[in-house]
């Protein structure tokens, strides 16, 4: 007689993802992975496209400034629109503009000798798309998770996004060396197209309709009140207006130049940027396990290591040493980033997420165009090494100053019920088929 068939296991199958990682969260994460794979390589490609066209370090800075200037001009409008219109539509439209501008840039590089003004114009269009995308994307992400799971959700999102940056930077540097920067820009255009298709599936049904307001200017004023009445918020944004400027100038202008002159070309610089991405993954893993009680104090202390890459380029360190400091700074800034997003989620009302995020982005990038534009002249006036040491010193100085703000030292993590909960997106499966600086 045959033995009876074993009884089926009563143990339910494990879900493929956590219960809190609903449809919107999954789509946002997947789209951010795609765009970061393309954009990290494209940033390196743009710099080397300028250099291969005969441009100088100053020209590299002008192209970088052209990308960031629209952020300053359009971020606040983008934030107000994202709190007024369906956020996913703003994100998809911005991705379409990014796709078209990067495709035109790629075609220009592949088919001829691009002129400086042409490269500046196309990167400015890409920056315009980013200005409208970033506040909408951050507001969408903040509204997608509940307070109880916010720390882990933000850490996992950033880990996936920055993990894609590792591959994007390393692959981008290798592809530039092998086939030139034009093809890397073309890959970035395709990535924006795919990400835009993913974001078209986002569901905004869980977000309450906005009550009729007094127009765009009234929305901007309301966001400004939220911003200026919170000392922890505006003080850290002021800090990052300097930190982002000097770090951006060091990485966008001086980094490629040091790589060309001292490290052996774009591939080692791409590797160093990839190690920065690896550090952010390590920091995100840490933040999935650790919930520091003093959110902003811990986060701000972790900004100090951002001085290390500029110092490493100033010495300059060998490739392995530069990779080590890039890894350390990546891990540290990720601790800040998760704590910052958790604080924003905890303290800012949902209906004002995008506007407050826009003021955050606006302040943080406001000095970046000037810093990148003047990086070349600063190198001519003072020398590359003193300019890099100046970048490192400014990071240390402004970070030390922001620790003097009492709200930064005292901000504590609240229990999840201490604020109005955000309704999580439904945990429905992904549809069959097809995110900021980004950033």
Coordinates of C-alpha atoms in Angstrom, one line a residue:
X1 CA 0.0 0.0 0.0
X2 CA 1.3 3.4 -0.9
X3 CA 2.1 5.8 1.8
X4 CA -0.3 8.7 2.2
X5 CA 0.6 12.0 0.5
X6 CA 2.0 14.5 3.0
X7 CA -0.4 17.1 4.2
X8 CA 0.1 20.5 2.6
X9 CA 2.0 22.9 4.7
X10 CA -0.2 25.3 6.7
X11 CA 2.5 27.9 6.8
X12 CA 1.5 30.8 4.6
X13 CA 4.0 31.9 1.9
X14 CA 6.0 34.9 2.9
X15 CA 5.0 38.1 1.1
X16 CA 7.4 39.3 -1.5
X17 CA 7.7 42.7 0.2
X18 CA 6.8 44.2 3.6
X19 CA 3.2 45.0 4.1
X20 CA 4.0 48.8 4.3
X21 CA 5.7 48.8 0.9
X22 CA 2.6 49.4 -1.1
X23 CA 2.1 50.0 -4.8
X24 CA 3.1 53.6 -4.8
X25 CA 6.2 53.0 -2.7
X26 CA 7.3 50.1 -5.0
X27 CA 6.8 52.1 -8.1
X28 CA 8.7 55.1 -6.7
X29 CA 11.6 53.0 -5.6
X30 CA 11.8 51.2 -9.0
X31 CA 11.7 54.4 -11.0
X32 CA 14.3 56.0 -8.7
X33 CA 16.6 53.0 -9.4
X34 CA 16.2 53.4 -13.1
X35 CA 16.9 57.1 -13.2
X36 CA 19.9 56.8 -10.9
X37 CA 21.4 54.2 -13.1
X38 CA 21.4 56.7 -15.9
X39 CA 21.9 60.0 -14.2
X40 CA 25.1 59.2 -12.2
X41 CA 26.9 58.2 -15.4
X42 CA 25.5 61.2 -17.3
X43 CA 26.9 63.7 -14.8
X44 CA 30.4 62.3 -15.5
X45 CA 29.6 62.2 -19.2
X46 CA 28.6 65.8 -19.4
X47 CA 31.9 66.9 -17.8
X48 CA 34.0 64.8 -20.2
X49 CA 31.9 65.9 -23.2
X50 CA 33.0 69.4 -22.4
X51 CA 36.6 68.4 -22.0
X52 CA 36.6 66.3 -25.2
X53 CA 35.2 69.3 -27.1
X54 CA 38.2 71.3 -26.1
X55 CA 36.7 73.0 -23.1
X56 CA 38.5 74.1 -19.9
X57 CA 37.8 73.6 -16.3
X58 CA 35.9 76.9 -16.3
X59 CA 33.7 75.6 -19.2
X60 CA 32.9 72.4 -17.2
X61 CA 31.8 74.7 -14.4
X62 CA 29.6 76.8 -16.7
X63 CA 27.8 73.6 -17.9
X64 CA 27.3 72.4 -14.4
X65 CA 26.0 75.9 -13.4
X66 CA 23.5 75.8 -16.3
X67 CA 22.1 72.6 -14.9
X68 CA 21.6 74.0 -11.4
X69 CA 20.5 77.6 -12.2
X70 CA 16.9 76.5 -13.2
X71 CA 16.7 74.7 -9.8
X72 CA 17.0 78.1 -8.2
X73 CA 14.6 79.8 -10.6
X74 CA 11.8 77.2 -10.7
X75 CA 11.9 75.1 -7.5
X76 CA 9.4 77.2 -5.6
X77 CA 6.9 77.2 -8.4
X78 CA 7.4 73.5 -8.8
X79 CA 6.7 72.9 -5.1
X80 CA 3.5 75.0 -5.2
X81 CA 2.2 73.2 -8.3
X82 CA 3.0 69.8 -6.8
X83 CA 0.8 70.5 -3.8
X84 CA -2.0 71.8 -6.1
X85 CA -1.9 69.4 -9.0
X86 CA -1.7 65.5 -8.9
X87 CA 2.0 65.0 -8.0
X88 CA 2.5 62.0 -10.4
X89 CA 1.5 64.1 -13.4
X90 CA 4.1 66.7 -12.5
X91 CA 6.7 64.0 -12.1
X92 CA 5.9 62.4 -15.5
X93 CA 6.0 65.7 -17.3
X94 CA 9.3 66.5 -15.8
X95 CA 10.7 63.1 -16.8
X96 CA 9.6 63.7 -20.4
X97 CA 11.5 67.0 -20.5
X98 CA 14.6 65.3 -19.0
X99 CA 14.3 62.6 -21.6
X100 CA 14.1 64.9 -24.5
X101 CA 16.9 67.2 -23.4
X102 CA 19.3 64.4 -22.6
X103 CA 18.5 62.7 -26.0
X104 CA 19.3 66.0 -27.8
X105 CA 22.5 66.4 -25.8
X106 CA 23.5 62.8 -26.7
X107 CA 22.7 63.4 -30.4
X108 CA 24.8 66.6 -30.4
X109 CA 27.8 64.8 -28.9
X110 CA 27.6 61.8 -31.1
X111 CA 27.1 63.6 -34.4
X112 CA 29.4 66.6 -34.3
X113 CA 31.4 69.0 -32.2
X114 CA 29.1 70.4 -29.6
X115 CA 29.4 74.1 -28.8
X116 CA 29.5 75.4 -25.2
X117 CA 26.2 77.3 -25.5
X118 CA 24.4 74.3 -26.9
X119 CA 25.6 72.1 -24.0
X120 CA 24.6 74.8 -21.5
X121 CA 21.1 75.2 -23.0
X122 CA 20.4 71.4 -23.0
X123 CA 21.6 70.9 -19.5
X124 CA 19.5 73.9 -18.4
X125 CA 16.4 72.2 -19.8
X126 CA 17.3 69.1 -17.9
X127 CA 17.7 71.2 -14.8
X128 CA 14.3 72.7 -15.4
X129 CA 12.7 69.3 -15.4
X130 CA 14.5 68.5 -12.1
X131 CA 13.2 71.7 -10.5
X132 CA 9.6 70.6 -11.1
X133 CA 10.3 66.9 -10.3
X134 CA 12.1 67.1 -7.0
X135 CA 9.4 68.7 -4.8
X136 CA 6.7 66.5 -6.3
X137 CA 8.7 63.3 -5.9
X138 CA 9.6 64.1 -2.2
X139 CA 6.0 65.0 -1.4
X140 CA 4.8 61.8 -3.0
X141 CA 7.3 59.7 -1.1
X142 CA 6.5 61.3 2.2
X143 CA 2.8 60.7 1.7
X144 CA 3.2 57.1 0.8
X145 CA 4.4 55.6 4.1
X146 CA 3.0 55.7 7.6
X147 CA 4.8 57.2 10.6
X148 CA 5.5 53.9 12.2
X149 CA 7.5 52.6 9.2
X150 CA 8.9 55.9 8.0
X151 CA 12.5 55.4 9.1
X152 CA 12.8 52.0 7.5
X153 CA 10.9 53.0 4.4
X154 CA 13.1 56.0 3.8
X155 CA 16.3 54.0 4.5
X156 CA 15.3 51.2 2.1
X157 CA 14.3 53.7 -0.6
X158 CA 17.6 55.6 -0.4
X159 CA 19.5 52.3 -0.3
X160 CA 17.9 51.2 -3.5
X161 CA 18.4 54.6 -5.2
X162 CA 22.0 55.0 -4.1
X163 CA 22.7 51.3 -5.0
X164 CA 21.7 52.1 -8.5
X165 CA 24.1 55.1 -8.4
X166 CA 27.0 52.7 -7.7
X167 CA 26.4 50.8 -10.9
X168 CA 25.5 54.0 -12.8
X169 CA 28.7 55.8 -11.8
X170 CA 31.0 52.9 -12.3
X171 CA 29.4 51.8 -15.6
X172 CA 29.3 55.4 -16.8
X173 CA 33.0 56.0 -16.2
X174 CA 33.9 52.7 -17.9
X175 CA 31.6 53.4 -20.9
X176 CA 33.0 56.9 -21.3
X177 CA 36.4 55.5 -21.5
X178 CA 35.3 52.8 -24.0
X179 CA 32.8 54.4 -26.3
X180 CA 32.7 58.1 -25.3
X181 CA 30.3 60.3 -23.3
X182 CA 27.6 60.5 -26.0
X183 CA 26.3 57.0 -25.5
X184 CA 26.2 57.5 -21.7
X185 CA 23.9 60.5 -22.3
X186 CA 21.7 58.4 -24.6
X187 CA 21.3 55.8 -21.9
X188 CA 20.3 58.5 -19.4
X189 CA 17.6 59.7 -21.9
X190 CA 16.2 56.1 -22.1
X191 CA 16.2 55.8 -18.3
X192 CA 14.1 58.9 -18.0
X193 CA 11.6 57.5 -20.5
X194 CA 11.3 54.2 -18.6
X195 CA 11.0 55.9 -15.2
X196 CA 8.3 58.3 -16.5
X197 CA 6.3 55.3 -17.7
X198 CA 6.5 53.7 -14.2
X199 CA 5.5 56.9 -12.5
X200 CA 2.4 57.2 -14.7
X201 CA 1.0 54.3 -12.7
X202 CA 1.2 56.1 -9.3
X203 CA -2.1 56.4 -7.5
X204 CA -3.0 59.7 -5.7
X205 CA -6.4 58.6 -4.6
X206 CA -5.3 58.4 -1.0
X207 CA -4.3 62.1 -0.9
X208 CA -7.1 64.4 0.1
X209 CA -8.2 67.0 -2.4
X210 CA -6.8 70.5 -1.7
X211 CA -9.3 73.1 -0.6
X212 CA -9.5 76.0 -3.0
X213 CA -6.8 78.5 -2.1
X214 CA -5.8 82.0 -3.1
X215 CA -3.6 81.1 -6.0
X216 CA 0.0 80.4 -6.6
X217 CA 1.4 83.3 -4.6
X218 CA -0.8 82.4 -1.6
X219 CA 0.5 78.9 -1.7
X220 CA 4.1 80.1 -1.8
X221 CA 3.4 82.4 1.2
X222 CA 1.9 79.6 3.1
X223 CA 4.9 77.4 2.5
X224 CA 7.2 80.2 3.5
X225 CA 5.4 80.6 6.8
X226 CA 5.9 76.8 7.5
X227 CA 9.6 77.2 6.6
X228 CA 10.6 80.4 8.4
X229 CA 8.8 79.5 11.7
X230 CA 10.9 76.4 12.2
X231 CA 14.5 77.3 13.2
X232 CA 15.8 73.7 12.8
X233 CA 14.6 73.8 9.2
X234 CA 15.9 77.0 7.9
X235 CA 19.2 76.8 9.8
X236 CA 20.1 73.4 8.2
X237 CA 18.9 74.6 4.8
X238 CA 21.3 77.6 5.2
X239 CA 24.1 75.1 6.2
X240 CA 23.4 73.0 3.1
X241 CA 23.4 76.0 0.8
X242 CA 27.1 76.2 1.5
X243 CA 27.8 72.5 1.8
X244 CA 26.0 71.6 -1.4
X245 CA 27.8 74.4 -3.2
X246 CA 31.3 73.6 -2.3
X247 CA 30.9 69.8 -2.5
X248 CA 29.2 70.2 -5.9
X249 CA 32.0 72.4 -7.2
X250 CA 34.6 69.9 -6.0
X251 CA 32.9 66.9 -7.5
X252 CA 31.6 68.5 -10.7
X253 CA 34.6 70.6 -11.7
X254 CA 37.7 69.7 -9.7
X255 CA 37.1 66.0 -9.4
X256 CA 37.2 65.3 -13.2
X257 CA 40.2 67.6 -13.6
X258 CA 42.2 65.8 -10.8
X259 CA 41.1 62.5 -12.4
X260 CA 42.4 63.5 -15.8
X261 CA 45.7 64.9 -14.5
X262 CA 46.6 62.7 -11.5
X263 CA 44.3 59.6 -11.4
X264 CA 44.4 58.3 -15.0
X265 CA 41.1 59.5 -16.5
X266 CA 37.4 59.0 -16.1
X267 CA 37.3 55.4 -15.0
X268 CA 39.0 55.9 -11.6
X269 CA 36.8 58.9 -10.9
X270 CA 33.8 56.9 -11.7
X271 CA 35.0 54.2 -9.3
X272 CA 35.4 56.8 -6.6
X273 CA 31.9 58.0 -7.1
X274 CA 30.7 54.4 -7.1
X275 CA 32.4 53.9 -3.7
X276 CA 30.5 57.0 -2.4
X277 CA 27.3 55.2 -3.5
X278 CA 28.5 52.0 -1.7
X279 CA 28.9 54.1 1.4
X280 CA 25.4 55.4 1.1
X281 CA 24.1 51.8 1.0
X282 CA 26.1 51.0 4.2
X283 CA 24.6 54.0 5.8
X284 CA 21.1 53.1 4.7
X285 CA 21.5 49.5 6.1
X286 CA 22.6 51.0 9.4
X287 CA 19.5 53.3 9.5
X288 CA 17.2 50.3 8.9
X289 CA 18.4 48.9 12.2
X290 CA 19.1 52.1 14.2
X291 CA 16.6 54.8 15.2
X292 CA 18.5 57.5 16.9
X293 CA 16.4 59.5 19.4
X294 CA 18.0 62.9 18.6
X295 CA 17.4 63.0 14.9
X296 CA 19.0 66.2 13.9
X297 CA 22.0 66.1 16.3
X298 CA 23.1 62.7 15.0
X299 CA 22.4 63.8 11.4
X300 CA 24.3 67.0 11.6
X301 CA 27.4 65.4 13.2
X302 CA 27.4 63.1 10.2
X303 CA 27.8 66.1 7.8
X304 CA 31.4 66.7 8.9
X305 CA 32.8 63.8 6.8
X306 CA 31.6 65.5 3.7
X307 CA 34.8 67.6 4.0
X308 CA 36.9 64.4 3.3
X309 CA 36.5 64.1 -0.5
X310 CA 37.7 67.7 -1.1
X311 CA 40.6 67.1 1.2
X312 CA 41.4 63.8 -0.5
X313 CA 41.4 65.6 -3.9
X314 CA 43.6 68.4 -2.6
X315 CA 46.4 66.1 -1.4
X316 CA 45.7 64.2 -3.8
X317 CA 45.2 60.7 -2.4
X318 CA 45.8 57.7 -4.5
X319 CA 42.8 56.0 -6.0
X320 CA 42.3 53.6 -3.2
X321 CA 42.6 56.3 -0.6
X322 CA 40.1 58.6 -2.4
X323 CA 37.7 55.6 -2.7
X324 CA 38.0 55.1 1.1
X325 CA 37.1 58.7 2.0
X326 CA 34.3 58.7 -0.5
X327 CA 32.9 55.5 1.1
X328 CA 33.0 57.1 4.6
X329 CA 31.4 60.3 3.5
X330 CA 28.7 58.4 1.6
X331 CA 27.8 56.4 4.7
X332 CA 27.8 59.5 6.9
X333 CA 25.6 61.6 4.7
X334 CA 23.1 58.8 4.3
X335 CA 22.6 58.8 8.1
X336 CA 21.9 62.5 7.8
X337 CA 19.5 62.0 4.9
X338 CA 17.3 59.4 6.6
X339 CA 17.1 61.4 9.8
X340 CA 16.3 64.5 7.8
X341 CA 13.4 62.8 5.9
X342 CA 12.1 61.3 9.1
X343 CA 12.1 64.7 10.7
X344 CA 10.3 66.3 7.7
X345 CA 7.7 63.5 7.8
X346 CA 7.2 63.9 11.5
X347 CA 7.0 67.7 11.6
X348 CA 5.5 68.9 8.3
X349 CA 1.7 68.6 7.5
X350 CA 1.0 66.3 4.4
X351 CA -0.7 69.0 2.4
X352 CA 2.4 71.2 2.6
X353 CA 5.1 68.5 1.9
X354 CA 6.0 69.7 -1.6
X355 CA 6.0 73.4 -0.8
X356 CA 8.3 73.0 2.2
X357 CA 10.4 70.5 0.3
X358 CA 10.7 73.2 -2.5
X359 CA 12.0 75.7 0.0
X360 CA 14.4 73.1 1.3
X361 CA 15.7 72.3 -2.2
X362 CA 15.7 76.0 -3.2
X363 CA 17.9 77.0 -0.2
X364 CA 20.1 74.0 -0.5
X365 CA 21.0 74.5 -4.2
X366 CA 20.8 78.3 -4.3
X367 CA 24.6 78.8 -4.2
X368 CA 25.5 75.8 -6.4
X369 CA 25.3 77.6 -9.8
X370 CA 27.6 80.3 -8.5
X371 CA 30.0 77.8 -6.9
X372 CA 30.3 75.7 -10.1
X373 CA 30.6 78.8 -12.3
X374 CA 33.3 80.3 -10.2
X375 CA 35.2 77.1 -9.6
X376 CA 37.3 77.6 -12.7
X377 CA 38.2 81.2 -11.9
X378 CA 38.9 80.3 -8.3
X379 CA 41.4 77.6 -9.6
X380 CA 43.1 80.2 -11.8
X381 CA 43.3 82.8 -8.9
X382 CA 44.3 80.6 -6.0
X383 CA 45.3 77.2 -7.5
X384 CA 43.4 74.0 -7.5
X385 CA 44.8 72.7 -4.2
X386 CA 44.0 75.8 -2.1
X387 CA 40.5 75.9 -3.6
X388 CA 39.9 72.3 -2.6
X389 CA 41.1 73.0 0.9
X390 CA 38.8 75.9 1.1
X391 CA 35.9 73.7 0.1
X392 CA 36.8 71.3 3.0
X393 CA 37.1 74.1 5.5
X394 CA 33.8 75.6 4.7
X395 CA 32.0 72.3 5.2
X396 CA 33.5 72.0 8.7
X397 CA 32.8 75.7 9.6
X398 CA 29.1 75.8 8.7
X399 CA 28.4 72.4 10.2
X400 CA 29.9 73.5 13.5
X401 CA 27.8 76.7 13.4
X402 CA 24.5 74.9 12.9
X403 CA 25.1 72.8 16.0
X404 CA 24.6 76.1 18.0
X405 CA 20.9 76.1 17.1
X406 CA 19.0 74.7 20.1
X407 CA 16.3 73.0 18.0
X408 CA 18.9 71.1 16.0
X409 CA 20.4 69.7 19.2
X410 CA 17.0 68.9 20.9
X411 CA 14.8 67.6 18.1
X412 CA 13.7 64.1 19.2
X413 CA 12.0 61.2 17.5
X414 CA 8.3 61.1 18.4
X415 CA 6.1 58.1 18.8
X416 CA 4.1 57.4 15.6
X417 CA 0.8 58.5 17.0
X418 CA 2.2 61.9 18.0
X419 CA 1.3 63.3 14.6
X420 CA -1.6 62.7 12.3
X421 CA -0.9 59.5 10.5
X422 CA -0.4 59.5 6.7
X423 CA -2.6 56.9 5.0
X424 CA -0.3 54.3 3.3
X425 CA -0.8 53.4 -0.3
X426 CA -2.8 50.2 -1.0
X427 CA -0.5 47.1 -1.0
X428 CA -1.7 46.0 -4.4
X429 CA 0.7 44.2 -6.8
X430 CA 2.6 46.0 -9.4
X431 CA 1.0 46.2 -12.9
X432 CA 2.5 44.1 -15.6
X433 CA 4.7 46.3 -17.7
X434 CA 6.4 49.5 -17.1
X435 CA 11.7 58.7 -9.6
X436 CA 15.5 63.6 -7.0
X437 CA 18.7 66.1 -8.0
X438 CA 17.7 62.6 -9.0
X439 CA 19.3 63.7 -6.2

